[in-house]
Coordinates of C-alpha atoms in Angstrom, one line a residue:
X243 CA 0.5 4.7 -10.5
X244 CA 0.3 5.5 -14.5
X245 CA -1.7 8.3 -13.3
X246 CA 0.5 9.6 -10.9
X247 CA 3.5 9.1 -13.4
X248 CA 1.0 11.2 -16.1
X249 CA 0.6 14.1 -14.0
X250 CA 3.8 14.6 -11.8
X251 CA 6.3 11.8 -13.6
X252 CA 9.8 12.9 -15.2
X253 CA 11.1 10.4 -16.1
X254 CA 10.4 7.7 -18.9
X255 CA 7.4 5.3 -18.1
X256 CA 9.3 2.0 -19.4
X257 CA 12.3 3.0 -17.1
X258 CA 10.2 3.1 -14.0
X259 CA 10.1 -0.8 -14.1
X260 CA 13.9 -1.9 -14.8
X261 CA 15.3 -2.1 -12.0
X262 CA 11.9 -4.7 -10.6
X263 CA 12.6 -6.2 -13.8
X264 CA 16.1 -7.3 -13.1
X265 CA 15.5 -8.2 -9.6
X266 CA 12.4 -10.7 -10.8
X267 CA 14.6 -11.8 -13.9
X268 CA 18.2 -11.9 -12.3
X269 CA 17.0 -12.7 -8.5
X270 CA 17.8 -11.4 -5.4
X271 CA 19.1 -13.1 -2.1
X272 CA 16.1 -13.7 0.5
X273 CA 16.7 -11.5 3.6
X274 CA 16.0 -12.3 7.2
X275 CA 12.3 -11.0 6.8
X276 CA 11.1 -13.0 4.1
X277 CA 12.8 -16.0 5.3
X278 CA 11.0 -15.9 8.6
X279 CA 7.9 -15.7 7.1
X280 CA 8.5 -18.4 4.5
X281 CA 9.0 -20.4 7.7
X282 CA 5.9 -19.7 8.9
X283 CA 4.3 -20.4 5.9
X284 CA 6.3 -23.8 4.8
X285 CA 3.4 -25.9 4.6
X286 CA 1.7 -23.5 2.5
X287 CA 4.4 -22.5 0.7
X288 CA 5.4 -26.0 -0.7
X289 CA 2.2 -27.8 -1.3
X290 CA 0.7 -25.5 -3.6
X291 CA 2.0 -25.3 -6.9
X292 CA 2.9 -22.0 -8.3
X293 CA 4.6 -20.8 -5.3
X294 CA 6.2 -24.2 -4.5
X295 CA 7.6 -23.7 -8.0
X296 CA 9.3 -19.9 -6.4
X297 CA 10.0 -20.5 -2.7
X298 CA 10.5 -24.0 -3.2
X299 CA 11.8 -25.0 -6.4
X300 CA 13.5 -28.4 -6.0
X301 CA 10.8 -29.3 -3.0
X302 CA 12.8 -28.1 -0.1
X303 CA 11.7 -24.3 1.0
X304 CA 14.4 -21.8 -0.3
X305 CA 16.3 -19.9 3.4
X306 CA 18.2 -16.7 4.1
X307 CA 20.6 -16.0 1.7
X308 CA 19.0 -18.2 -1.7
X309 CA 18.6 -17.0 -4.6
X310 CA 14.4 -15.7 -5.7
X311 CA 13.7 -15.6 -9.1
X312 CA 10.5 -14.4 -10.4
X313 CA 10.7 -15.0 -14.4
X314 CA 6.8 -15.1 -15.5
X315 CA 6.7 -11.8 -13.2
X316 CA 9.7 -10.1 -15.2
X317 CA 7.4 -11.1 -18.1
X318 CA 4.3 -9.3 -17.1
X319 CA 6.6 -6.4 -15.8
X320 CA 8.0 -6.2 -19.1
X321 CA 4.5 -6.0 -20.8
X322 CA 3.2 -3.6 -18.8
X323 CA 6.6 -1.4 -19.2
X324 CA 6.1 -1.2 -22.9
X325 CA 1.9 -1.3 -23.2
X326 CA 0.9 0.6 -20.0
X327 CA -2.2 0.0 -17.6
X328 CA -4.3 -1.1 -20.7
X329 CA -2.6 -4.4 -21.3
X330 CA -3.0 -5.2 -17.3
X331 CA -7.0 -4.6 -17.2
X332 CA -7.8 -5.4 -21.2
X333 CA -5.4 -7.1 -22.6
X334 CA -3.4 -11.0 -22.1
X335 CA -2.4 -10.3 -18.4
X336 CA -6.2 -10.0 -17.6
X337 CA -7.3 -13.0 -19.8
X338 CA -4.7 -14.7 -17.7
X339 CA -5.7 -13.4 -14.2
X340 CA -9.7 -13.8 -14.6
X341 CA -9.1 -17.4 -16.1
X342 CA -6.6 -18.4 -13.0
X343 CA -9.7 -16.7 -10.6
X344 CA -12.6 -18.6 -12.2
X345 CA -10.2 -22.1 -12.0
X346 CA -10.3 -21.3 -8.4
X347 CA -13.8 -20.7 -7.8
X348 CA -13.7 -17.1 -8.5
X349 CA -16.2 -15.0 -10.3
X350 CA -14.2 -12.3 -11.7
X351 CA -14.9 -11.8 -15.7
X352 CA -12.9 -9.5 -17.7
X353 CA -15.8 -7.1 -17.7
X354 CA -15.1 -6.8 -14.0
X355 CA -11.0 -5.9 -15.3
X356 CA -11.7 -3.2 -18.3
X357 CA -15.1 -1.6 -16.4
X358 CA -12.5 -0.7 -13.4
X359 CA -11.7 3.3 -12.8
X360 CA -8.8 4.4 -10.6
X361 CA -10.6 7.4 -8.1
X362 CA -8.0 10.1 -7.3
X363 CA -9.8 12.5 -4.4
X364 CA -8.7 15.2 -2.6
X365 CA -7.0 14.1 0.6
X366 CA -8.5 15.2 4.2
X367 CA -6.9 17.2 6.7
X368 CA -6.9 18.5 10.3
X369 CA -4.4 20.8 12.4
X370 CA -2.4 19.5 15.0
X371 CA -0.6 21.7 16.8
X372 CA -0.4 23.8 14.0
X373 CA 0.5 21.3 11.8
X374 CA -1.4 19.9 8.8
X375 CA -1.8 16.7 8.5
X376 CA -3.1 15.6 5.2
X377 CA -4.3 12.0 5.0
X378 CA -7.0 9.7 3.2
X379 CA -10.5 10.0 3.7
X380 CA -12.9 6.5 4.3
X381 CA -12.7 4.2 3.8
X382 CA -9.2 4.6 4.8
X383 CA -8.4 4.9 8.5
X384 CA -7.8 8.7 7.6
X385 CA -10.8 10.2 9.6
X386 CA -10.3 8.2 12.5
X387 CA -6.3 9.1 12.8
X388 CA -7.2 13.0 12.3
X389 CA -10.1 12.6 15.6
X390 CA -7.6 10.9 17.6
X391 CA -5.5 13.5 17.1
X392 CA -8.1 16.2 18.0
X393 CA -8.4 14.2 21.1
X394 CA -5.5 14.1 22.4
X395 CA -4.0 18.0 21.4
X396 CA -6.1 18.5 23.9
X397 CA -3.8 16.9 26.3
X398 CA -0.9 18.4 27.8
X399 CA 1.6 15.8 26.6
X400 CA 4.7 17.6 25.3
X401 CA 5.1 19.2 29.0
X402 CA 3.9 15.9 30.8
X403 CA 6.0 13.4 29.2
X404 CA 4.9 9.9 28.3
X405 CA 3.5 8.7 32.0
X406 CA 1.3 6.3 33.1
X407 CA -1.8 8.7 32.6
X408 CA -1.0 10.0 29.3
X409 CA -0.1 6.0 28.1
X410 CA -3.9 5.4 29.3
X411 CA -5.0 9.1 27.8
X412 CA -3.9 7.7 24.3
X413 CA -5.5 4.3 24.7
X414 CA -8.6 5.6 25.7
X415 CA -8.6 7.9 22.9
X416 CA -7.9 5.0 20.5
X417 CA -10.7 2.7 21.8
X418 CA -13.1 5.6 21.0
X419 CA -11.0 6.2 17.6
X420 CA -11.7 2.1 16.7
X421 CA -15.8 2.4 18.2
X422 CA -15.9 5.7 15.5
X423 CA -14.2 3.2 12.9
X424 CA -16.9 0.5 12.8
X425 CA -19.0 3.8 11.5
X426 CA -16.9 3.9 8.4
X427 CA -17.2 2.8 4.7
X428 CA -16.8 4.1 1.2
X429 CA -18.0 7.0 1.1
X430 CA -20.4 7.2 -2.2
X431 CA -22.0 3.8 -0.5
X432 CA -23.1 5.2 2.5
X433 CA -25.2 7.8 4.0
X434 CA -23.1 9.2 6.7
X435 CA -20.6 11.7 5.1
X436 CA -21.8 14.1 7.9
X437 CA -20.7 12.3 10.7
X438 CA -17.5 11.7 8.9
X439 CA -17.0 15.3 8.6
X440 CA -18.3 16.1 12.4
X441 CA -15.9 13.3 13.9
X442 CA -12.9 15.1 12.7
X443 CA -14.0 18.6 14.3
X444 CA -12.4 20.0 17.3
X445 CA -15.4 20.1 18.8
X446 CA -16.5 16.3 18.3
X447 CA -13.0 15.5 19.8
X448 CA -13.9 17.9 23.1
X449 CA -17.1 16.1 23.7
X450 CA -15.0 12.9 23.3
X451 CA -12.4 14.0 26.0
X452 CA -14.9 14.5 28.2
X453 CA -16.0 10.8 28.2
X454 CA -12.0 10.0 28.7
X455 CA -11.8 9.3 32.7
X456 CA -8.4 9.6 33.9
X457 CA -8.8 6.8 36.8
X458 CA -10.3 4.0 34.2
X459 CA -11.3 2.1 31.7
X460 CA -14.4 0.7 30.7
X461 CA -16.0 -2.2 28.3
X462 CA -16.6 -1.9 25.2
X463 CA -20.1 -0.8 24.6
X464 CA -19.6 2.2 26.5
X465 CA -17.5 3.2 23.3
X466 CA -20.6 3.2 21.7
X467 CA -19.3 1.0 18.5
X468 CA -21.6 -0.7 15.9
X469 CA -18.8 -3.1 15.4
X470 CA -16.7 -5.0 12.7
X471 CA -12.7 -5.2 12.7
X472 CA -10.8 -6.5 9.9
X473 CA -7.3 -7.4 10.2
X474 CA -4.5 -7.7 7.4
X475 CA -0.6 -8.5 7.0
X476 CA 0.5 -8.4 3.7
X477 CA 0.8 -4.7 3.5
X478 CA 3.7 -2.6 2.7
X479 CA 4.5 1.1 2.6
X480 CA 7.0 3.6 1.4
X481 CA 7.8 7.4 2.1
X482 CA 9.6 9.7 -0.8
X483 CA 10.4 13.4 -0.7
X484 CA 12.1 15.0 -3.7
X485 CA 14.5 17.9 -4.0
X486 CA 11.7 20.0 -5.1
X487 CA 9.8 18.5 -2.0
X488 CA 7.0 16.5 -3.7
X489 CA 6.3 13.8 -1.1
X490 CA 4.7 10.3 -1.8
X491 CA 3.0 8.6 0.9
X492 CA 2.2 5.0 -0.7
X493 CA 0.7 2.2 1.1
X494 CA 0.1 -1.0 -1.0
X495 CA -1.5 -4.5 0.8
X496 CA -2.1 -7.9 -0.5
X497 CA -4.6 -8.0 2.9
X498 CA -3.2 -11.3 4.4
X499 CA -0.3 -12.3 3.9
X500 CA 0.5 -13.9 0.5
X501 CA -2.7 -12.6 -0.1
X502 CA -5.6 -15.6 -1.5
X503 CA -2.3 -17.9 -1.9
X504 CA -3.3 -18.3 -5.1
X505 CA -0.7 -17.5 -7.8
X506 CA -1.1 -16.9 -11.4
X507 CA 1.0 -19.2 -13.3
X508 CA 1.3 -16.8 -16.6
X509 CA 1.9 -13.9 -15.2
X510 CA 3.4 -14.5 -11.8
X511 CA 0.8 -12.5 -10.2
X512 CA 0.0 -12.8 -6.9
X513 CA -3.7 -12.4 -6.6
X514 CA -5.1 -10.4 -3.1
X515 CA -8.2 -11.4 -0.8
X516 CA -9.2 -8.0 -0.6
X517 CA -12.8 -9.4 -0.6
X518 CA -12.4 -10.2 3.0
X519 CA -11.9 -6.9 4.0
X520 CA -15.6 -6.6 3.7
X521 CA -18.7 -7.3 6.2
X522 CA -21.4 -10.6 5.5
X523 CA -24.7 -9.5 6.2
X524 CA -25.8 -11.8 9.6
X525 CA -22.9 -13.2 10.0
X526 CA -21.1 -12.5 13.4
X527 CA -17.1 -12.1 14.0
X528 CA -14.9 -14.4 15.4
X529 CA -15.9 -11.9 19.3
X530 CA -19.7 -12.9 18.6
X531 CA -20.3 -9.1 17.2
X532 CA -22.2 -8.7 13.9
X533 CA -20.5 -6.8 11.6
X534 CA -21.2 -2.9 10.4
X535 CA -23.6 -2.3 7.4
X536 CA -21.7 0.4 6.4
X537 CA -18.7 -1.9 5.0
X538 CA -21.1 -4.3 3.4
X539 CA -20.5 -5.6 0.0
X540 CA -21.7 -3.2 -3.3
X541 CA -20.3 -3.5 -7.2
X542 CA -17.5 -0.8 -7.3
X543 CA -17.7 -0.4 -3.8
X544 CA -13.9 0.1 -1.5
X545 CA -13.4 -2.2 1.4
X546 CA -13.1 -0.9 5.0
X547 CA -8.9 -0.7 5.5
X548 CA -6.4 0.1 8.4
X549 CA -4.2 1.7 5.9
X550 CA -3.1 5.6 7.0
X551 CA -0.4 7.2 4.7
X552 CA -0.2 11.2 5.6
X553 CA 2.0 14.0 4.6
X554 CA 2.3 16.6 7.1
X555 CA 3.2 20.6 6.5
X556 CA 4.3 22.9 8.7
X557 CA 3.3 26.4 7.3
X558 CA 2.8 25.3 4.6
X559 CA 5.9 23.8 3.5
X560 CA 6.6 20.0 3.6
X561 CA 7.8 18.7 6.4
X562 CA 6.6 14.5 7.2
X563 CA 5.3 11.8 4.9
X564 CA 4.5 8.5 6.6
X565 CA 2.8 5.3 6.6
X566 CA 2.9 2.0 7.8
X567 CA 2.0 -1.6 7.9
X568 CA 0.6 -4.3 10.0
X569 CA -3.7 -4.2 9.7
X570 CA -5.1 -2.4 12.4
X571 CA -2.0 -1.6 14.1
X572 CA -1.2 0.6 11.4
X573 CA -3.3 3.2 12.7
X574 CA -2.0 2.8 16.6
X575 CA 1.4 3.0 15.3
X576 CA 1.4 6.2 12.7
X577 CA -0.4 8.1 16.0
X578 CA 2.4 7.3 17.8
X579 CA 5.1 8.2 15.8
X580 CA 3.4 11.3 15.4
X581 CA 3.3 11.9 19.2
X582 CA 6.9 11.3 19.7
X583 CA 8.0 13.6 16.6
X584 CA 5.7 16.4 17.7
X585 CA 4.8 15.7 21.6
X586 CA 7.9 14.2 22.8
X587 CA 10.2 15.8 20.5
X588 CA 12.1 12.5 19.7
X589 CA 14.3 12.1 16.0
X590 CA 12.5 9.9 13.8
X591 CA 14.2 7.0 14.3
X592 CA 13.9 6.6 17.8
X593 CA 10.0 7.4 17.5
X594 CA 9.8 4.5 15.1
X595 CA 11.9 2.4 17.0
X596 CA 10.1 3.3 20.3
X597 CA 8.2 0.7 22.2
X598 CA 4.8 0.6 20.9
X599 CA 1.2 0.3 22.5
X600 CA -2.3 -1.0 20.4
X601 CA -5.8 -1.3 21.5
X602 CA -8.5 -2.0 18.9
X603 CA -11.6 -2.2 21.6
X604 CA -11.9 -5.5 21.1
X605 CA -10.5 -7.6 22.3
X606 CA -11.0 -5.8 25.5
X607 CA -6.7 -5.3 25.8
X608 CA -3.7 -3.3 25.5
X609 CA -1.2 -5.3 23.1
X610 CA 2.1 -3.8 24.2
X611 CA 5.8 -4.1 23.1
X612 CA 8.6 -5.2 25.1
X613 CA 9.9 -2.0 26.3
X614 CA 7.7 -0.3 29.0
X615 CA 8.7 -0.1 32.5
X616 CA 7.1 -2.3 35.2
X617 CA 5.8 0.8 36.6
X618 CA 4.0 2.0 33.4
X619 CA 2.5 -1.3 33.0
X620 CA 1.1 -1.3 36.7
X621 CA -0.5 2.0 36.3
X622 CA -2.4 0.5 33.3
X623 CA -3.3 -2.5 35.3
X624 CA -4.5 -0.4 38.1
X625 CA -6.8 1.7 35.5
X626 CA -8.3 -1.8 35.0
X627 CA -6.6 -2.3 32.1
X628 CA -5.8 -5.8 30.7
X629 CA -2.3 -6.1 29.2
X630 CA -0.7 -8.4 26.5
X631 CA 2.5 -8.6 25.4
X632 CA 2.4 -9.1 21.2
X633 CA 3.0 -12.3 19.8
X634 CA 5.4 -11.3 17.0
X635 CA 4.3 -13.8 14.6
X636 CA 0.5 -12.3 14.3
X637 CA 2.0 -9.1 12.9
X638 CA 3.3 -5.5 14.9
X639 CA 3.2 -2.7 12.9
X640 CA 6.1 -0.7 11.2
X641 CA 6.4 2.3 10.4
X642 CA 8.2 4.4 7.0
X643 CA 8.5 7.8 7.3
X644 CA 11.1 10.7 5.3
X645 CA 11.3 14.2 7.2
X646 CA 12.4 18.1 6.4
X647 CA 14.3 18.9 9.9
X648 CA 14.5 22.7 10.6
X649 CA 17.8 22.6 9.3
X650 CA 17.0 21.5 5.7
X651 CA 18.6 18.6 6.0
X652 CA 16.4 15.5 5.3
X653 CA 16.0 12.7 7.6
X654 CA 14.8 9.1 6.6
X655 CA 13.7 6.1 8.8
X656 CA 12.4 2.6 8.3
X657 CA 11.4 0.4 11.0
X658 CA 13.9 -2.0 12.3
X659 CA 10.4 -4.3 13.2
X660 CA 10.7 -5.5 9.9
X661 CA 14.5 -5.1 8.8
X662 CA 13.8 -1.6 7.0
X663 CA 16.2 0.7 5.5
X664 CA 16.2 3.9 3.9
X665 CA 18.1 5.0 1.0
X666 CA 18.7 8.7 -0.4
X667 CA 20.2 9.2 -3.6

């Protein structure tokens, strides 16, 4: 972020953090969202400590409509408004975090916090209908949203309409897109930066279709996938486009949600379990599958992650930024909002509203949205497809998104999956 700021930033670095400030200091009413997952969470919530002492101050768990405050986290806010990045990695906010992570068994030292280096890299691409579509590379889900796309432009969606066949023509195309994941990792780690290049070409994605049968699906290892899937739910993501059209396309994640559940009393930091994003060496997933080597654990090294923000041009003038939430569903989602703006020539709120379909590969199944006609569904089934409807309480994705429509005019959207709004100024 103080990068960012450094290099494209216009306003004052301190003034960036007021308005978090005063919501941590002053509080804020808990919304619908937060309070349903507070519920979830009660047991959690009040018997540890330092977030019994924020969602459940006076031993009860805080509803819709209470007032949050977040004081130590004004604090830190403060701190960092005034010092910058240097007080956060080398200074008393990382004394505090690395001592809270040893008292819990962690092994984080403040070496760990002052050797760290943000990377900024040149973001991949691909051409979709003439579009670009300019995303992250591994070990982001960037490579794998850019093949399916290949995939499927060779589909002829926008004139057939969302039927049964191009439902399953998508799903196939994303059970090869999540085999080709289990092939990713970060890419100084790992010796297959070719194959990360050739999965995005147009010809990698024609040798795919051609393994795509129209009249059904198949098991899993005919997908060809090495295999490891890590989910997350503590993820959030915003969209910006400026006057002058500088777009921002920023995912953030915590992994699970409330990340480690471990809080750091000083600072009110929340500390992440990133860590588990990673593959152990021998030791098999919760399907029986051993995990890929490619997203084992290294010193410096990035985690495998679901996360796909992308900013899409159309000659060469902005025209999409978008990203989600949700772990793996992330990438299912931001494909199909794409494929409504582009194939199905839908307004972006009712592509982010549409009904929604996932499939990861394994488990063998199609999580699906409420949503879908009988009839669509039945096609699926008779493709041998095995149907789910989503339990709403292990996470569906939403979707952020800001657009340039032919008009000038800009159109904004947040996804009503998880109470969104947007806001223009």
């Amino acid at each position: 972020m103080e990068i960012a700021h450094q290099k494209y930033g216009k306003l004052p670095w301190k003034r960036l953090f007021e308005p978090s400030i005063k919501l941590s200091r002053d509080g804020f009413k808990i919304p619908a969202e937060l309070a349903r997952r507070m519920r979830w969470y009660e047991k959690e919530l009040i018997n540890n400590p330092n977030l019994s002492s924020i969602y459940a101050p006076n031993g009860k768990l805080l509803s819709e409509g209470d007032l949050l405050k977040r004081t130590n986290f004004s604090e830190t806010l403060e701190l960092i408004s005034k010092n910058g990045s240097e007080v956060f990695y080398r200074g008393s906010i990382a004394k505090s975090i690395v001592k809270t992570i040893q008292a819990t068994g962690g092994i984080m030292t403040l070496e760990d916090l002052s050797n760290f280096e943000p990377v900024v890299s040149k973001p991949i691409y691909g051409y979709y209908h003439g579009r670009k579509i300019m995303t992250l590379n591994a070990p982001s889900g960037g490579p794998v949203l850019l093949s399916i796309l290949n995939i499927l432009e060779g589909y002829q969606l926008s004139k057939e309409g969302l039927n049964g066949l191009n439902l399953h023509r998508i799903i196939e195309a994303l059970k090869f897109g999540f085999a080709l994941r289990t092939e990713m990792g970060d890419p100084p780690f790992i010796n297959n930066t070719e194959r990360i290049e050739e999965i995005m070409t147009k010809d990698y994605a024609a040798k795919i279709r051609k393994n795509i049968s129209d009249s059904i699906t198949f098991e899993p290892p005919y997908y060809n996938p090495i295999y490891d899937v890590s989910e997350d739910h503590g993820t959030t993501h915003i969209s910006v486009v400026d006057k002058d059209d500088q777009a921002v396309a920023l995912t953030s994640t915590v992994n699970l949600i409330w990340g480690s559940q471990v809080m750091d009393s000083e600072t009110g930091i929340l500390l992440n379990d990133e860590m588990d994003d990673f593959s152990i060496p021998g030791v098999p997933n919760y399907f029986g599958l051993y995990p890929s080597p490619y997203n084992f654990v290294n010193p410096r090294k990035k985690p495998l992650s679901s996360c796909v923000p992308a900013i899409v041009e159309n000659n060469g003038k902005f025209e999409m930024a978008l990203g989600g939430s949700g772990g793996t569903r992330i990438l299912s989602a931001a494909l199909q909002v794409l494929l409504n703006v582009y194939d199905f020539e839908q307004d972006l709120l009712t592509s982010i509203s549409a009904p929604r379909v996932h499939h990861q590969l394994i488990p063998n199944e199609i999580s699906t949205e409420t949503g879908y006609s009988n009839e669509l569904l039945n096609e699926l089934r008779e493709k041998n497809h095995s149907i789910k409807m989503i339990e709403y309480k292990i996470g569906v994705s939403e979707i952020q998104a800001v657009m340039r429509l032919p008009n000038g005019l800009i159109h904004a959207a947040s996804d009503y999956r998880k109470h969104g709004i947007a806001a223009g100024y």
